[in-house]
Amino acid sequence: MSTETVAAKKSEALFSKRRKAIVTDPLDDDNPVTVQVLGICSALAVTSKLEPTLVMSIAVTFVVIFSNLIVSLLRNAIPQRIRIIVQLGIVASLVIIVDQVLKAYLYDVSKVVGVYVGLIITNCIVMGRLEAFAMANKPYDSILDGLGSSFGYAWVILIVAFFRELLGSGTLFDIRVLPEAYVNNGLMTSPVGAFIIIGLIIWVQRWRNGYVEEA
Amino acid sequence: MQQSNGYVIGFAVAMTIILGGVLSFTAVSLNEKQKEEIALDTKKQIMLSVLPEMSESPKSEIAQVYDNRIQVVGINGKAIDAAVLQKLDISKEWKKLKKGQDAILPIYKFMSKDGKSVDSYILPMYGYGLWNDIWGYFALNSDLQTVRGVVFSHKGETPGLGARIGDKEVQDRYIGKKIFNGGKLTPIFMVKGEGHADLPNYEVDGLSGATLTANGLNEMVDRYLKEYKPFLEKGASAVSMAQ
């Protein structure tokens, strides 16, 4: 976990090794879903079709990046005693803005994901990044951290959605890809299917990386 | 300095004002567009009860068909004033109905292509599901007896269980059912449990695991068909006399 403040040199390159690591770590070795096991609820709930999952990924990316940026900018001004409620206030406001924009411009999608967009407030990835990173790091680094974490979340749920929609409904983005003769797998349309696929992703990833849970 | 009570309170107040301001600005600036989307969506739901094949068409196309072929009348058969119609909100009228007050009960007449005869009548409905409001559009053939199609929607029923009232597969079970049984108005009821075969004309197969949502749906259909009874009976006898 990149929780410690790394004293950055004044003339650090825009894409230095350290900064690249901030973005790439959460994609694989430090993935919020598969390694830190955060944000699982929404990964189970919104992944039955690709379209709402994509919208959810974009919404989470927006919220994580901007809340990271805002909290990082204010990190020296936020009083320690009320920092959690300040973070929550910022996250909640961003979530409401996303929800309102979806209602205005993507009404059909918002009918499907509306409930879950509201629940981004309780997504541990968002609060986790604010507490662990943005409160102690500079704005640019915080943006990179938000980018890494949200993409780490996004690729996992997009893969889950890909298999759930393909096997559960025989479609991708609501376009029929499997032959009509294919019998839809009801297990995949229910949240149980998401559990199985996330489990498989975690298995493959840990086998590949040789990750071992600390005792 | 950061730890003083004055600073903490000041920070909290400033944050509340700024966030409140940003949120109000967003809500106000997007309000018009949201209303437009909701109006378009309502038109789509109404049209899908009679033209399910349009479910993939763009909303603007559906709205065009709506504007060309739908006429709205009150329960007395007379057209509703445009200004009233503009503000009409079925959920508000439903609250009046529950209190026993006079409510406006609009009937959407779906006209044939030449605009001379009525193809079907669409009755809007509103009620409670298990968790939140549900609503629907109940389309009857021009004989005012046979169900042509229904569209149900909901605010917060459980996905996979009660939310299935929004599925086409469930809604299609209503098609072809009759609301009159031996000359008597018999509301169509969703039975408990799923997988029934050979149900009579006034019953449809139920939703396994969503009995309370089905109960809410039944209550809604029952309440509204009874409210529309004067129109339905008058219309039904007029139709049969004409034949």
Short mmCIF file of C-alpha atoms in Angstrom, two decimals, chain B residues 36-165:
data_model
loop_
_atom_site.label_atom_id
_atom_site.label_comp_id
_atom_site.label_asym_id
_atom_site.label_seq_id
_atom_site.Cartn_x
_atom_site.Cartn_y
_atom_site.Cartn_z
CA GLU B 36 -37.86 16.67 -20.72
CA GLU B 37 -36.32 13.21 -20.33
CA ILE B 38 -39.02 12.14 -17.87
CA ALA B 39 -41.78 13.38 -20.22
CA LEU B 40 -40.21 11.48 -23.13
CA ASP B 41 -39.90 8.37 -20.98
CA THR B 42 -43.58 8.57 -19.99
CA LYS B 43 -44.58 8.82 -23.64
CA LYS B 44 -42.40 5.80 -24.37
CA GLN B 45 -44.04 3.74 -21.63
CA ILE B 46 -47.52 4.67 -22.84
CA MET B 47 -46.69 3.75 -26.43
CA LEU B 48 -45.03 0.46 -25.53
CA SER B 49 -48.28 -0.81 -24.01
CA VAL B 50 -49.78 -0.81 -27.51
CA LEU B 51 -46.71 -0.95 -29.75
CA PRO B 52 -44.21 -3.26 -28.03
CA GLU B 53 -42.29 -3.60 -31.30
CA MET B 54 -41.10 0.00 -30.83
CA SER B 55 -39.07 -0.84 -27.73
CA GLU B 56 -35.78 -0.41 -29.60
CA SER B 57 -36.79 2.73 -31.48
CA PRO B 58 -35.29 6.08 -30.47
CA LYS B 59 -37.39 8.05 -28.02
CA SER B 60 -37.90 10.96 -30.42
CA GLU B 61 -39.53 8.61 -32.93
CA ILE B 62 -41.82 7.17 -30.28
CA ALA B 63 -42.74 10.67 -29.13
CA GLN B 64 -43.67 11.55 -32.70
CA VAL B 65 -46.06 8.60 -32.97
CA TYR B 66 -47.47 9.58 -29.60
CA ASP B 67 -48.12 13.14 -30.70
CA ASN B 68 -49.79 11.95 -33.91
CA ARG B 69 -51.98 9.18 -32.61
CA ILE B 70 -52.77 9.72 -28.92
CA GLN B 71 -55.78 11.73 -27.74
CA VAL B 72 -56.41 12.23 -24.05
CA VAL B 73 -59.96 12.28 -22.69
CA GLY B 74 -61.42 12.29 -19.20
CA ILE B 75 -63.63 9.60 -17.77
CA ASN B 76 -66.69 11.43 -19.13
CA GLY B 77 -65.30 10.98 -22.64
CA LYS B 78 -64.59 14.67 -23.14
CA ALA B 79 -61.15 16.02 -23.92
CA ILE B 80 -59.15 17.30 -20.97
CA ASP B 81 -58.18 20.97 -21.00
CA ALA B 82 -54.63 21.37 -22.37
CA ALA B 83 -53.49 23.44 -19.38
CA VAL B 84 -54.76 20.78 -16.97
CA LEU B 85 -53.20 18.04 -19.03
CA GLN B 86 -49.85 19.80 -19.00
CA LYS B 87 -49.72 19.68 -15.20
CA LEU B 88 -51.38 16.29 -14.80
CA ASP B 89 -49.45 14.02 -12.45
CA ILE B 90 -50.88 10.52 -12.03
CA SER B 91 -49.16 10.05 -8.66
CA LYS B 92 -50.89 13.15 -7.27
CA GLU B 93 -54.25 12.05 -8.65
CA TRP B 94 -53.69 8.67 -7.02
CA LYS B 95 -53.23 10.33 -3.63
CA LYS B 96 -56.53 12.14 -4.15
CA LEU B 97 -58.21 8.84 -5.05
CA LYS B 98 -56.96 7.25 -1.85
CA LYS B 99 -58.46 10.09 0.19
CA GLY B 100 -61.77 9.67 -1.66
CA GLN B 101 -61.49 13.06 -3.34
CA ASP B 102 -62.37 13.79 -6.95
CA ALA B 103 -59.43 12.94 -9.15
CA ILE B 104 -58.80 13.32 -12.85
CA LEU B 105 -58.75 9.91 -14.54
CA PRO B 106 -57.27 10.38 -17.99
CA ILE B 107 -57.82 7.86 -20.77
CA TYR B 108 -55.28 7.78 -23.59
CA LYS B 109 -57.05 6.95 -26.85
CA PHE B 110 -54.71 5.35 -29.35
CA MET B 111 -56.18 6.21 -32.73
CA SER B 112 -55.93 4.14 -35.87
CA LYS B 113 -53.55 5.33 -38.57
CA ASP B 114 -56.20 7.31 -40.43
CA GLY B 115 -57.21 8.92 -37.12
CA LYS B 116 -60.90 8.07 -37.54
CA SER B 117 -61.42 5.19 -35.12
CA VAL B 118 -60.00 4.23 -31.75
CA ASP B 119 -57.54 1.38 -31.88
CA SER B 120 -57.11 0.91 -28.14
CA TYR B 121 -57.65 2.64 -24.84
CA ILE B 122 -54.72 3.05 -22.42
CA LEU B 123 -55.47 3.49 -18.73
CA PRO B 124 -52.70 4.89 -16.51
CA MET B 125 -52.40 3.43 -13.01
CA TYR B 126 -50.41 4.13 -9.86
CA GLY B 127 -49.88 2.33 -6.57
CA TYR B 128 -47.55 0.89 -3.98
CA GLY B 129 -45.25 -2.09 -4.54
CA LEU B 130 -43.30 -3.64 -1.71
CA TRP B 131 -40.63 -0.95 -1.23
CA ASN B 132 -41.83 2.04 -3.14
CA ASP B 133 -44.26 3.33 -5.78
CA ILE B 134 -45.21 1.32 -8.84
CA TRP B 135 -47.16 2.47 -11.87
CA GLY B 136 -48.38 1.14 -15.14
CA TYR B 137 -50.24 1.64 -18.40
CA PHE B 138 -53.01 -0.84 -19.06
CA ALA B 139 -54.05 -1.00 -22.70
CA LEU B 140 -57.42 -2.44 -23.75
CA ASN B 141 -58.56 -3.29 -27.25
CA SER B 142 -61.31 -1.18 -28.74
CA ASP B 143 -63.88 -3.71 -27.41
CA LEU B 144 -62.90 -2.42 -23.93
CA GLN B 145 -62.71 -6.00 -22.69
CA THR B 146 -59.54 -7.64 -23.92
CA VAL B 147 -56.10 -6.62 -22.68
CA ARG B 148 -53.91 -5.53 -25.55
CA GLY B 149 -50.77 -5.04 -23.51
CA VAL B 150 -49.47 -3.64 -20.25
CA VAL B 151 -46.38 -1.76 -19.18
CA PHE B 152 -45.46 -1.73 -15.51
CA SER B 153 -42.64 0.18 -13.91
CA HIS B 154 -41.35 0.72 -10.41
CA LYS B 155 -39.12 2.89 -8.28
CA GLY B 156 -37.37 0.43 -6.02
CA GLU B 157 -38.56 -3.17 -6.15
CA THR B 158 -35.99 -5.91 -5.52
CA PRO B 159 -33.96 -6.71 -8.64
CA GLY B 160 -34.68 -10.25 -9.82
CA LEU B 161 -37.84 -10.53 -7.68
CA GLY B 162 -40.41 -7.72 -7.54
CA ALA B 163 -38.56 -5.73 -10.18
CA ARG B 164 -39.64 -8.40 -12.67
CA ILE B 165 -42.96 -6.56 -13.07
#
